[in-house]
Amino acid sequence: MSVIVKMEHVTKQFGGLTAVNDFCGEIEEGSIVGLIGPNGAGKTTLFNMIANYYHPTSGKIYFNDKDITAAKTEDMAKMGLARTFQVTKPFGDMSVLQNIMVGGFLHISKTKEVEEKARKTAELVGMTCDLDMKAASTTTVDKKKLEIARALAVEPKLILLDEVMAGCNPQEKLELVDTCRKVRDSGVTIIIIEHDIKTIMSLCDKIYILHRGEKLVEGTPEEVANDKRAVSAYLGEDFDNAENK
Amino acid sequence: MTYKGNSIFKGKFFVWLALIILAVVPLFSGLYWQGILVLVCYYAYAAIAWNFICGYAGTMSLGHSVYMGIGGYISTIILETKGVSPWIGMIVGAAVAMCLGVIISYPTFRLKGPYFTLSSIAIVELLGTFISNTESLGPVPIKGGSGWSLSQTGNQAVMFEFSSKLSYFYIAFALMVIGLFVTYRMSESKLGYYLVAIRSDDDAAKSLGINVTKYKLIAMAISCFMISIAGTFYAQYFRYIGPDRIFSYDLSVQVALIALIGGQGTVMGPIIGAIILVPLSEMLSAKFAGQMSGLNLFLYGVVMMLVVYFMPHGFGEHVVSILQKAEEKIFGRIKRKAKD
C-alpha cells in the first residue's frame, strides 16, 4: 500500500514551548491510524499541522508525495484532506442537511445534486436526527456525526478526526466506531485522536503514542500494548491486567 | 427561516399577494402615501443590498452609504456636466462603486468583528469630510458641502425624470423586486451557503475548502453594485444630492437597522423591516413635527428596543412563519375539500 502522509522531523514551537518535537511518521493509505497520549502531548498540534492550520517551525509534511508544509488551510480540502474539530463547530444557523451541503459545494455547484449527495453522506455516517433540524440544537453525538459527514462531503482521501468520541456514552461510541469503519471501507484513510484506549485498540491498524511532544512508541495495537515504555508513560500498569481479565 | 431546505419561499402565496398589494395601493392613495411608499421601496432596496453581504456573511458594515454616495454623485455629475442620461450614469456609478468596494474591502476584511465595523464608519466619515471640503477634483466639479441641485427639465423618461410620484414608485418597486430575486437566487446557491457558513464559523468554513476572502469579496461587489443604484435613484427622486445626507453615518445606520430589525441574513427581512419602520418613522415625525419635536425619535427608539429585546432575530422570522401557517391552513382546507 502506498503512503498518503509522510512527516519528516516535524517540530512546532509556540514561543519557548515545544509542542511537537522532531516527529517522523508515515500513514498508509486505507488504514485507520490512532494518535494517543496524555493531555498536552501534542496530538492536536500535530493534527493542525497536517491540516495546515498551523505551519511547522521546522520539518516537512508530504501529502500524496506533495510537499504541503506551507499550504493554505482552505486549499487542503481540494487536495483531498478534511478534518473535524475537537470542539464541534456546526454552522448553527443552518439545518443539518445544509451543513453537509456546504462541504458538497466544493466539487458540485448544482444545489439539487449537492442536496442528494448530502443525504447519502448523512446516511453513511448514520445520522438519525431530522435532517431539517437546526444544527445548533442537535445532540452531542449528532454534532459529532455531523462534523464527520460535513468533512466527508468534500470527498477527501484522508480525514482527520479530533476526539470525535469525547463526551459520548459507550453505546454512542460503538456507533461511532461503526461509522469510522464504514468510512474507511468507502476508501478514506483516517487519522484519529482518542482517549478511550479500548476503542482505539479495537479500531486502529496502527497507533502512535505521543508523550511531551515526542513520539514514544509506534506500532500495531498489540505491539503498543506490550511496549514497556507505553505502559509506564500512558497506558498504565493496570492496562495489562484489564486486558487479561 | 433560513434553515429549512428550499422553503424560504414556502409562504410564497402571501409573499406574492403582499407584493401585488404594495404595487396596487399607490394607484388609489394620495400623494402623501405615495411618497411614503416610494421611501419604503427605496429603503427596502438599500437594505436588501446591505443584507447581501452584511446580513449573509455577518460583516457588520456601518458605512455602506459610501457606495450609495458614489453612485449618486457619479450619475449626477455626468448628467449635469455632460448631459449623459442617469440611466447610463447609474450603471457607470455602480461599476465604480463595485470596484471601490472591492479595493476598500480587500484589506478591511482582515479585520474581525467590531474592528471591521469601525473601519467602515471611518471610511464613510473620511469620504464625507473629503466631499464636503472639495470644490473640484481636477476638471471635475464636486461642489463641496453645498451639493448638487439637479436641474428640472420636465417629464422625460429617458432622463430618469418624472412629474408623477407614481413613476418613481414603480422604479423603486422594480428595483426592490429585482433585489429580492437576486437575493433569493443567491441564498439557494453555493454563494449563499458559503456566506452563511463563513458567518457561523470561518475556521470550519476554511476546513471545507472555502476561500473566505474570495467569497466575501464577490458578495461585497454585488452588494456595492446594488446599493449604488439606490444612490442614483435618491438623487433623481429628490432632485438634490449633498454630502451631509448621503455620505453620512446616519443613513448607513438607518439602512442597516432596517435589515437588522426585519431579519438579517433572510430573503424577506429587509422588505419586512422597511414596511414596518419607514411608515412608522414618517408618521411619527409628521405627528410630532410641531409641538413636541424630538418625541418621534424617542418613540422610534422605544419601538426598536422592544423589537431587539423580544425578537433578537428580527421581525421577519415571525411574519414569515405566521404567513406560512395561514397558507397551510387555507390551502390545506381547499385541498381537502377538493378531495371530498
Coordinates of C-alpha atoms in Angstrom, one line a residue:
Chain A
M1 CA 0.0 0.0 0.0
S2 CA 1.2 3.5 -0.7
V3 CA 2.0 6.2 1.8
I4 CA -0.5 9.0 2.0
V5 CA 1.0 11.3 4.6
K6 CA 4.7 11.4 5.4
M7 CA 6.1 13.6 8.2
E8 CA 9.8 14.3 8.4
H9 CA 11.3 15.8 11.5
V10 CA 8.3 17.9 12.2
T11 CA 8.8 20.4 15.1
K12 CA 6.4 23.1 16.3
Q13 CA 7.3 25.7 18.9
F14 CA 4.9 28.2 20.5
G15 CA 7.3 30.8 21.9
G16 CA 9.6 28.9 24.2
L17 CA 7.3 25.8 24.4
T18 CA 8.0 22.9 22.1
A19 CA 4.6 21.3 21.4
V20 CA 5.8 18.7 18.9
N21 CA 9.5 17.8 18.7
D22 CA 11.1 16.1 15.7
F23 CA 8.2 13.9 14.8
C24 CA 8.7 11.4 12.0
G25 CA 5.9 9.1 10.7
E26 CA 4.2 7.6 7.7
I27 CA 0.5 6.9 7.3
E28 CA -0.5 4.2 4.9
E29 CA -3.4 4.7 2.5
G30 CA -6.6 2.9 3.6
S31 CA -5.7 2.5 7.2
I32 CA -7.0 3.8 10.4
V33 CA -4.2 5.3 12.5
G34 CA -4.6 6.4 16.1
L35 CA -2.8 9.2 17.9
I36 CA -2.9 8.8 21.6
G37 CA -1.1 10.3 24.6
P38 CA -1.7 12.3 27.7
N39 CA -3.2 15.9 27.6
G40 CA -0.7 18.3 26.2
A41 CA 1.3 15.6 24.4
G42 CA 1.0 17.5 21.1
K43 CA -1.7 15.4 19.4
T44 CA -3.9 18.2 18.3
T45 CA -0.9 20.4 17.3
L46 CA 0.3 17.6 15.0
F47 CA -3.2 17.4 13.6
N48 CA -3.3 21.1 13.0
M49 CA 0.0 21.0 11.2
I50 CA -1.2 18.2 8.8
A51 CA -4.4 20.2 8.2
N52 CA -2.2 23.3 7.7
Y53 CA -4.0 25.2 10.4
Y54 CA -0.5 25.8 11.8
H55 CA 2.7 25.6 9.9
P56 CA 5.6 23.6 11.5
T57 CA 8.6 25.6 12.8
S58 CA 10.8 23.1 11.0
G59 CA 10.5 19.8 9.2
K60 CA 8.4 18.7 6.2
I61 CA 5.0 17.2 5.7
Y62 CA 4.0 15.4 2.4
F63 CA 0.5 14.5 1.3
N64 CA 0.3 12.2 -1.6
D65 CA 4.0 12.9 -2.3
K66 CA 3.3 16.6 -2.5
D67 CA 5.1 19.0 -0.1
I68 CA 2.2 20.7 1.8
T69 CA 4.3 22.2 4.6
A70 CA 3.4 25.7 3.8
A71 CA 0.0 25.2 2.0
K72 CA -3.1 27.3 3.0
T73 CA -5.8 25.8 5.2
E74 CA -8.5 26.4 2.5
D75 CA -6.6 24.6 -0.2
M76 CA -6.3 21.3 1.8
A77 CA -9.9 20.2 1.1
K78 CA -9.4 20.4 -2.6
M79 CA -6.2 18.3 -2.3
G80 CA -8.3 15.7 -0.5
L81 CA -7.8 16.3 3.2
A82 CA -10.6 17.0 5.6
R83 CA -10.8 17.4 9.3
T84 CA -13.2 17.7 12.2
F85 CA -12.7 19.9 15.3
Q86 CA -12.2 18.8 18.8
V87 CA -14.8 21.4 19.9
T88 CA -17.5 20.8 17.3
K89 CA -18.1 23.8 15.0
P90 CA -21.5 23.3 13.4
F91 CA -22.9 26.2 11.3
G92 CA -25.6 26.8 13.9
D93 CA -28.0 28.9 11.7
M94 CA -28.2 26.1 9.1
S95 CA -30.0 22.8 9.1
V96 CA -28.1 19.6 9.5
L97 CA -28.5 18.9 5.8
Q98 CA -27.4 22.4 4.8
N99 CA -24.3 22.0 6.9
I100 CA -23.3 18.9 5.0
M101 CA -24.2 20.6 1.7
V102 CA -21.6 23.3 2.4
G103 CA -19.0 20.7 2.1
G104 CA -20.5 19.2 -1.0
F105 CA -20.3 22.5 -2.9
L106 CA -16.6 22.1 -3.3
H107 CA -17.0 19.8 -6.3
I108 CA -20.5 20.3 -7.5
S109 CA -22.3 23.6 -8.0
K110 CA -25.9 22.5 -8.7
T111 CA -27.8 22.8 -5.4
K112 CA -30.1 19.9 -6.1
E113 CA -27.3 17.4 -6.8
V114 CA -25.4 18.7 -3.7
E115 CA -28.5 18.0 -1.6
E116 CA -28.9 14.5 -2.9
K117 CA -25.3 13.7 -2.2
A118 CA -25.6 15.2 1.3
R119 CA -28.5 12.9 2.1
K120 CA -26.4 9.9 1.1
T121 CA -23.5 11.2 3.2
A122 CA -25.8 11.6 6.2
E123 CA -26.9 8.0 5.8
L124 CA -23.4 6.8 5.6
V125 CA -22.4 8.2 8.9
G126 CA -25.7 7.1 10.4
M127 CA -27.3 10.5 11.3
T128 CA -30.6 9.6 13.0
C129 CA -32.0 13.0 13.6
D130 CA -34.3 15.1 11.4
L131 CA -32.0 16.5 8.7
D132 CA -34.1 19.7 8.6
M133 CA -33.4 20.4 12.2
K134 CA -31.2 23.4 13.1
A135 CA -27.6 22.1 13.6
A136 CA -27.2 24.1 16.8
S137 CA -30.0 22.2 18.6
T138 CA -28.8 18.6 17.8
T139 CA -27.4 16.2 20.4
T140 CA -23.7 15.8 21.1
V141 CA -23.4 12.5 19.1
D142 CA -25.3 14.0 16.2
K143 CA -23.0 17.0 16.2
K144 CA -20.0 14.7 16.2
K145 CA -21.5 12.7 13.3
L146 CA -22.3 15.9 11.5
E147 CA -18.7 17.0 11.8
I148 CA -17.7 13.7 10.1
A149 CA -20.4 14.0 7.5
R150 CA -19.5 17.6 6.6
A151 CA -15.9 16.7 6.3
L152 CA -16.7 13.6 4.1
A153 CA -18.8 15.8 1.8
V154 CA -15.7 17.3 0.4
E155 CA -14.8 13.8 -0.8
P156 CA -11.5 13.5 1.0
K157 CA -8.8 10.8 0.6
L158 CA -7.8 11.4 4.2
I159 CA -9.9 12.5 7.2
L160 CA -8.6 13.8 10.5
L161 CA -10.9 13.0 13.4
D162 CA -10.1 15.0 16.5
E163 CA -11.6 13.4 19.6
V164 CA -14.9 12.5 17.9
M165 CA -15.9 10.2 20.7
A166 CA -15.3 12.5 23.6
G167 CA -18.4 13.1 25.6
C168 CA -20.3 10.1 24.1
N169 CA -21.6 7.2 26.1
P170 CA -20.4 3.6 25.4
Q171 CA -23.4 2.9 23.1
E172 CA -22.7 6.0 21.1
K173 CA -19.0 5.2 20.9
L174 CA -19.9 1.8 19.4
E175 CA -22.0 3.6 16.8
L176 CA -19.1 6.0 16.0
V177 CA -16.6 3.1 15.7
D178 CA -19.0 1.5 13.3
T179 CA -19.2 4.8 11.4
C180 CA -15.4 5.0 11.2
R181 CA -15.2 1.5 9.8
K182 CA -17.8 2.3 7.2
V183 CA -15.9 5.5 6.2
R184 CA -12.6 3.5 5.9
D185 CA -14.3 0.9 3.8
S186 CA -15.5 3.6 1.5
G187 CA -11.9 4.2 0.7
V188 CA -10.9 7.1 3.1
T189 CA -7.8 6.9 5.2
I190 CA -8.4 8.0 8.8
I191 CA -6.2 9.6 11.5
I192 CA -7.9 9.7 14.8
I193 CA -7.1 11.2 18.2
E194 CA -8.8 9.4 21.0
H195 CA -8.6 9.0 24.7
D196 CA -10.6 5.8 25.1
I197 CA -7.8 3.1 24.9
K198 CA -10.2 0.2 24.3
T199 CA -11.9 1.9 21.4
I200 CA -8.7 2.8 19.8
M201 CA -7.1 -0.6 20.3
S202 CA -10.0 -2.3 18.5
L203 CA -10.3 0.3 15.8
C204 CA -6.8 1.1 14.6
D205 CA -4.4 -0.6 12.3
K206 CA -1.5 1.4 13.7
I207 CA -1.0 3.6 16.8
Y208 CA 1.4 6.4 17.7
I209 CA 1.8 7.3 21.3
L210 CA 2.9 10.9 21.9
H211 CA 4.5 12.0 25.1
R212 CA 5.6 15.5 25.9
G213 CA 5.7 16.4 22.2
E214 CA 7.8 13.4 21.2
K215 CA 6.9 10.1 19.6
L216 CA 7.2 7.5 22.3
V217 CA 6.1 4.3 20.5
E218 CA 4.6 3.4 17.2
G219 CA 3.2 0.1 16.1
T220 CA 0.2 -2.2 15.8
P221 CA -2.2 -2.3 18.8
E222 CA -0.6 -5.5 20.1
E223 CA 3.0 -4.1 19.8
V224 CA 2.0 -0.9 21.6
A225 CA 0.1 -2.8 24.3
N226 CA 3.2 -4.9 25.0
D227 CA 5.6 -2.0 25.0
K228 CA 7.1 -1.2 28.4
R229 CA 7.6 2.5 27.7
A230 CA 4.0 2.9 26.5
V231 CA 2.6 1.1 29.5
S232 CA 4.6 3.1 32.0
A233 CA 4.0 6.5 30.3
Y234 CA 0.4 6.3 29.3
L235 CA -1.4 3.0 29.3
G236 CA -0.7 2.3 33.0
E237 CA 0.2 -0.9 34.8
D238 CA -3.4 -1.8 35.1
F239 CA -3.8 -2.0 31.3
D240 CA -2.3 -5.5 31.1
N241 CA -4.5 -6.7 33.8
A242 CA -7.5 -5.2 32.3
E243 CA -6.8 -6.9 29.0
N244 CA -6.2 -10.3 30.7
K245 CA -9.5 -10.2 32.6
Chain B
M1 CA -36.4 31.0 8.3
T2 CA -33.1 30.3 6.6
Y3 CA -32.8 26.9 8.0
K4 CA -35.4 24.8 6.2
G5 CA -34.1 23.4 3.0
N6 CA -35.8 25.0 0.0
S7 CA -38.6 26.5 1.9
I8 CA -37.5 30.2 2.3
F9 CA -40.4 31.0 0.0
K10 CA -42.8 28.4 1.2
G11 CA -45.2 31.2 2.2
K12 CA -45.0 32.2 -1.5
F13 CA -48.6 32.8 -2.0
F14 CA -48.7 35.5 0.6
V15 CA -45.4 37.0 -0.4
W16 CA -46.7 37.5 -3.9
L17 CA -50.0 38.7 -2.6
A18 CA -48.2 41.3 -0.4
L19 CA -46.1 42.4 -3.3
I20 CA -49.1 42.8 -5.5
I21 CA -51.0 44.8 -2.9
L22 CA -47.9 47.0 -2.4
A23 CA -47.8 47.5 -6.2
V24 CA -51.5 48.5 -6.4
V25 CA -52.0 50.6 -3.3
P26 CA -50.3 53.8 -4.6
L27 CA -52.7 53.8 -7.6
F28 CA -55.5 54.7 -5.1
S29 CA -53.7 56.6 -2.5
G30 CA -52.9 60.3 -2.1
L31 CA -49.6 61.9 -2.7
Y32 CA -48.6 61.7 0.9
W33 CA -48.9 57.9 1.0
Q34 CA -47.3 57.6 -2.4
G35 CA -44.3 59.5 -1.1
I36 CA -44.1 57.1 1.9
L37 CA -44.4 54.1 -0.3
V38 CA -41.6 55.4 -2.5
L39 CA -39.4 55.6 0.6
V40 CA -40.5 52.1 1.7
C41 CA -39.3 50.6 -1.6
Y42 CA -36.2 52.7 -1.7
Y43 CA -35.1 51.8 1.8
A44 CA -36.1 48.2 1.3
Y45 CA -33.9 48.0 -1.8
A46 CA -31.0 49.6 0.0
A47 CA -31.4 47.2 2.9
I48 CA -31.6 44.3 0.5
A49 CA -28.2 45.4 -0.9
W50 CA -26.7 45.8 2.6
N51 CA -28.1 42.4 3.6
F52 CA -26.5 40.7 0.7
I53 CA -23.0 40.9 2.3
C54 CA -23.6 42.2 5.8
G55 CA -26.6 40.0 6.6
Y56 CA -25.5 36.8 5.0
A57 CA -21.7 36.9 5.7
G58 CA -22.1 38.7 9.1
T59 CA -19.7 41.5 8.2
M60 CA -21.4 44.4 10.0
S61 CA -20.8 47.4 7.8
L62 CA -22.0 50.8 9.1
G63 CA -20.6 52.7 6.2
H64 CA -22.5 51.3 3.3
S65 CA -23.9 54.6 2.3
V66 CA -20.5 55.5 0.8
Y67 CA -21.3 53.3 -2.2
M68 CA -24.7 55.0 -2.4
G69 CA -23.0 58.3 -2.5
I70 CA -20.5 57.2 -5.2
G71 CA -23.4 56.1 -7.4
G72 CA -25.5 59.2 -6.8
Y73 CA -22.6 61.6 -7.3
I74 CA -21.2 59.9 -10.4
S75 CA -24.6 59.8 -12.2
T76 CA -25.4 63.4 -11.1
I77 CA -22.0 64.8 -12.1
I78 CA -22.1 63.3 -15.6
L79 CA -25.7 64.3 -16.0
E80 CA -25.1 67.9 -15.1
T81 CA -21.8 68.4 -16.8
K82 CA -22.1 66.2 -19.9
G83 CA -25.8 65.7 -20.1
V84 CA -25.5 61.9 -20.0
S85 CA -28.7 60.1 -19.1
P86 CA -28.8 58.9 -15.4
W87 CA -29.8 55.5 -16.7
I88 CA -26.3 55.2 -18.1
G89 CA -24.8 57.1 -15.2
M90 CA -26.4 54.7 -12.9
I91 CA -24.5 51.7 -14.4
V92 CA -21.2 53.7 -14.6
G93 CA -21.6 54.7 -10.9
A94 CA -22.5 51.1 -9.9
A95 CA -19.4 49.8 -11.7
V96 CA -17.2 52.3 -10.0
A97 CA -18.8 51.6 -6.6
M98 CA -18.2 47.9 -7.1
C99 CA -14.5 48.4 -7.9
L100 CA -14.1 50.7 -4.9
G101 CA -15.9 48.3 -2.7
V102 CA -13.6 45.5 -3.6
I103 CA -10.5 47.7 -3.2
I104 CA -11.5 49.0 0.2
S105 CA -12.8 45.7 1.5
Y106 CA -9.8 43.6 0.5
P107 CA -7.7 45.0 3.3
T108 CA -10.5 45.7 5.8
F109 CA -12.0 42.1 5.6
R110 CA -8.9 41.1 7.5
L111 CA -10.3 42.9 10.5
K112 CA -12.6 40.9 12.6
G113 CA -15.9 41.8 14.3
P114 CA -16.2 45.3 15.7
Y115 CA -12.9 46.3 14.1
F116 CA -14.3 45.8 10.6
T117 CA -17.4 47.9 11.7
L118 CA -15.1 50.7 13.0
S119 CA -13.2 50.7 9.7
S120 CA -16.4 51.0 7.8
I121 CA -17.5 54.0 9.9
A122 CA -14.1 55.6 9.4
I123 CA -14.4 55.3 5.6
V124 CA -17.8 57.0 5.5
E125 CA -16.6 59.8 7.7
L126 CA -13.5 60.2 5.7
L127 CA -15.2 60.4 2.3
G128 CA -18.0 62.6 3.7
T129 CA -15.4 65.1 5.0
F130 CA -13.5 64.9 1.8
I131 CA -16.5 65.6 -0.4
S132 CA -17.8 68.4 1.9
N133 CA -14.5 70.2 1.5
T134 CA -13.7 69.7 -2.1
E135 CA -15.0 72.1 -4.7
S136 CA -13.5 70.3 -7.6
L137 CA -11.3 67.4 -8.3
G138 CA -9.1 68.4 -11.3
P139 CA -11.5 69.3 -14.1
V140 CA -14.4 67.5 -12.3
P141 CA -16.7 69.8 -10.2
I142 CA -17.7 68.3 -6.8
K143 CA -19.4 71.4 -5.3
G144 CA -18.3 70.7 -1.8
G145 CA -20.7 71.0 1.1
S146 CA -23.5 72.7 -0.9
G147 CA -24.1 69.6 -3.0
W148 CA -25.9 69.4 -6.3
S149 CA -29.4 70.6 -7.1
L150 CA -30.5 68.8 -10.2
S151 CA -31.9 70.9 -13.0
Q152 CA -35.6 70.4 -13.8
T153 CA -36.3 69.6 -17.4
G154 CA -39.8 68.2 -17.1
N155 CA -41.2 64.8 -17.6
Q156 CA -38.5 62.8 -19.5
A157 CA -38.4 59.1 -19.0
V158 CA -35.0 58.8 -20.9
M159 CA -33.5 61.2 -18.5
F160 CA -34.9 59.5 -15.4
E161 CA -37.1 62.4 -14.6
F162 CA -40.8 62.2 -14.0
S163 CA -43.6 64.6 -12.9
S164 CA -45.6 61.9 -11.0
K165 CA -44.5 60.2 -7.8
L166 CA -46.2 57.1 -9.2
S167 CA -43.4 56.6 -11.8
Y168 CA -40.7 56.9 -9.2
F169 CA -42.7 54.4 -7.1
Y170 CA -42.7 51.8 -9.8
I171 CA -39.0 52.2 -10.5
A172 CA -38.2 51.8 -6.8
F173 CA -40.6 48.9 -6.6
A174 CA -39.0 47.2 -9.6
L175 CA -35.5 47.6 -8.1
M176 CA -36.8 46.1 -4.9
V177 CA -38.3 43.1 -6.6
I178 CA -35.1 42.5 -8.6
G179 CA -33.1 42.8 -5.4
L180 CA -35.4 40.3 -3.8
F181 CA -35.0 37.9 -6.7
V182 CA -31.2 38.2 -6.8
T183 CA -31.0 37.6 -3.0
Y184 CA -33.3 34.6 -3.3
R185 CA -31.2 33.0 -6.1
M186 CA -28.0 33.7 -4.1
S187 CA -29.4 32.2 -0.9
E188 CA -30.2 28.9 -2.8
S189 CA -26.8 28.7 -4.4
K190 CA -23.2 27.9 -3.5
L191 CA -22.5 31.5 -2.7
G192 CA -25.4 31.7 -0.2
Y193 CA -24.4 28.5 1.6
Y194 CA -20.8 29.7 1.7
L195 CA -21.6 33.1 3.1
V196 CA -23.8 31.7 5.9
A197 CA -21.0 29.2 6.7
I198 CA -18.5 32.0 6.9
R199 CA -20.8 33.9 9.2
S200 CA -21.2 31.0 11.6
D201 CA -17.5 29.9 11.8
D202 CA -14.8 30.9 9.4
D203 CA -12.3 28.3 10.6
A204 CA -14.8 25.5 9.9
A205 CA -15.6 27.1 6.6
K206 CA -11.9 27.1 5.6
S207 CA -11.5 23.5 6.6
L208 CA -14.2 22.7 3.9
G209 CA -12.1 24.4 1.3
I210 CA -13.9 27.8 1.3
N211 CA -11.7 30.7 0.3
V212 CA -13.3 33.1 2.8
T213 CA -11.9 36.4 1.4
K214 CA -12.8 35.5 -2.2
Y215 CA -16.5 34.8 -1.5
K216 CA -16.8 37.8 0.8
L217 CA -15.4 40.0 -1.9
I218 CA -17.8 38.6 -4.5
A219 CA -20.7 39.3 -2.3
M220 CA -19.3 42.8 -1.4
A221 CA -19.0 43.6 -5.1
I222 CA -22.6 42.6 -5.8
S223 CA -23.8 44.5 -2.7
C224 CA -22.0 47.7 -3.7
F225 CA -23.3 47.5 -7.2
M226 CA -26.9 47.2 -6.0
I227 CA -26.7 49.9 -3.3
S228 CA -25.0 52.4 -5.6
I229 CA -28.1 52.3 -7.8
A230 CA -30.1 53.3 -4.8
G231 CA -27.9 56.4 -4.7
T232 CA -28.7 57.4 -8.3
F233 CA -32.4 56.9 -7.5
Y234 CA -32.1 59.1 -4.5
A235 CA -30.6 61.9 -6.5
Q236 CA -33.2 61.7 -9.3
Y237 CA -36.1 61.4 -6.9
F238 CA -35.2 64.3 -4.5
R239 CA -33.5 66.3 -7.3
Y240 CA -30.7 67.0 -4.8
I241 CA -27.6 65.2 -3.6
G242 CA -25.3 66.5 -0.9
P243 CA -22.6 65.0 1.3
D244 CA -24.4 65.7 4.6
R245 CA -27.2 63.3 4.0
I246 CA -25.8 60.6 1.7
F247 CA -22.2 60.3 2.8
S248 CA -23.4 60.0 6.4
Y249 CA -23.1 57.6 9.1
D250 CA -26.8 58.2 9.9
L251 CA -28.0 56.9 6.6
S252 CA -25.7 53.9 6.8
V253 CA -27.1 53.0 10.2
Q254 CA -30.7 53.6 9.1
V255 CA -30.2 51.1 6.2
A256 CA -28.5 48.6 8.5
L257 CA -31.2 48.9 11.1
I258 CA -34.0 48.2 8.6
A259 CA -32.3 44.9 7.7
L260 CA -31.5 44.0 11.3
I261 CA -35.0 44.7 12.6
G262 CA -36.5 42.8 9.6
G263 CA -34.1 39.9 10.0
Q264 CA -30.6 39.9 8.7
G265 CA -29.5 37.0 6.5
T266 CA -33.0 36.3 5.4
V267 CA -34.5 36.9 2.0
M268 CA -37.6 38.8 3.2
G269 CA -36.1 40.5 6.2
P270 CA -35.1 43.8 4.7
I271 CA -38.5 44.3 3.0
I272 CA -40.4 43.5 6.2
G273 CA -38.2 45.9 8.1
A274 CA -38.8 48.7 5.6
I275 CA -42.5 48.1 5.5
I276 CA -42.7 48.4 9.3
L277 CA -40.0 51.1 10.1
V278 CA -40.3 53.6 7.3
P279 CA -44.0 54.4 7.6
L280 CA -43.6 54.4 11.4
S281 CA -40.8 56.9 11.3
E282 CA -42.6 59.1 8.8
M283 CA -45.9 59.1 10.7
L284 CA -44.2 59.8 14.0
S285 CA -42.3 62.7 12.6
A286 CA -45.4 64.1 11.0
K287 CA -47.4 63.8 14.2
F288 CA -44.8 65.4 16.4
A289 CA -43.4 67.9 13.9
G290 CA -45.0 71.0 15.5
Q291 CA -45.1 70.9 19.3
M292 CA -43.0 68.1 20.7
S293 CA -40.4 67.7 18.1
G294 CA -37.9 65.0 19.1
L295 CA -40.6 62.9 20.7
N296 CA -40.9 61.0 17.4
L297 CA -37.2 59.9 17.6
F298 CA -37.8 58.9 21.2
L299 CA -40.8 56.7 20.3
Y300 CA -39.0 55.3 17.3
G301 CA -36.1 54.3 19.7
V302 CA -38.5 52.7 22.1
V303 CA -40.1 50.6 19.3
M304 CA -36.6 49.5 18.2
M305 CA -35.6 48.5 21.7
L306 CA -38.7 46.4 22.1
V307 CA -38.1 44.6 18.8
V308 CA -34.5 43.9 19.7
Y309 CA -35.5 42.7 23.1
F310 CA -38.4 40.4 22.1
M311 CA -37.3 39.4 18.6
P312 CA -33.5 39.3 18.5
H313 CA -33.5 37.7 15.1
G314 CA -35.8 40.3 13.7
F315 CA -39.4 40.6 12.7
G316 CA -39.1 38.6 9.5
E317 CA -39.0 35.2 11.0
H318 CA -42.3 35.8 12.9
V319 CA -44.1 37.3 10.0
V320 CA -43.0 34.6 7.6
S321 CA -43.9 31.8 9.9
I322 CA -47.4 33.3 10.5
L323 CA -47.9 33.6 6.7
Q324 CA -46.8 30.0 6.2
K325 CA -49.2 28.8 8.8
A326 CA -52.0 30.8 7.3
E327 CA -51.2 29.5 3.9
E328 CA -51.1 25.9 5.1
K329 CA -54.5 26.3 6.8
I330 CA -56.2 27.9 3.9
F331 CA -54.8 25.8 1.1
G332 CA -54.9 22.6 3.3
R333 CA -58.7 23.2 3.6
I334 CA -59.1 23.8 -0.1
K335 CA -57.2 20.7 -1.0
R336 CA -59.2 18.6 1.5
K337 CA -62.4 19.9 0.0
A338 CA -61.3 19.2 -3.5
K339 CA -60.6 15.6 -2.4
D340 CA -64.1 15.2 -1.0

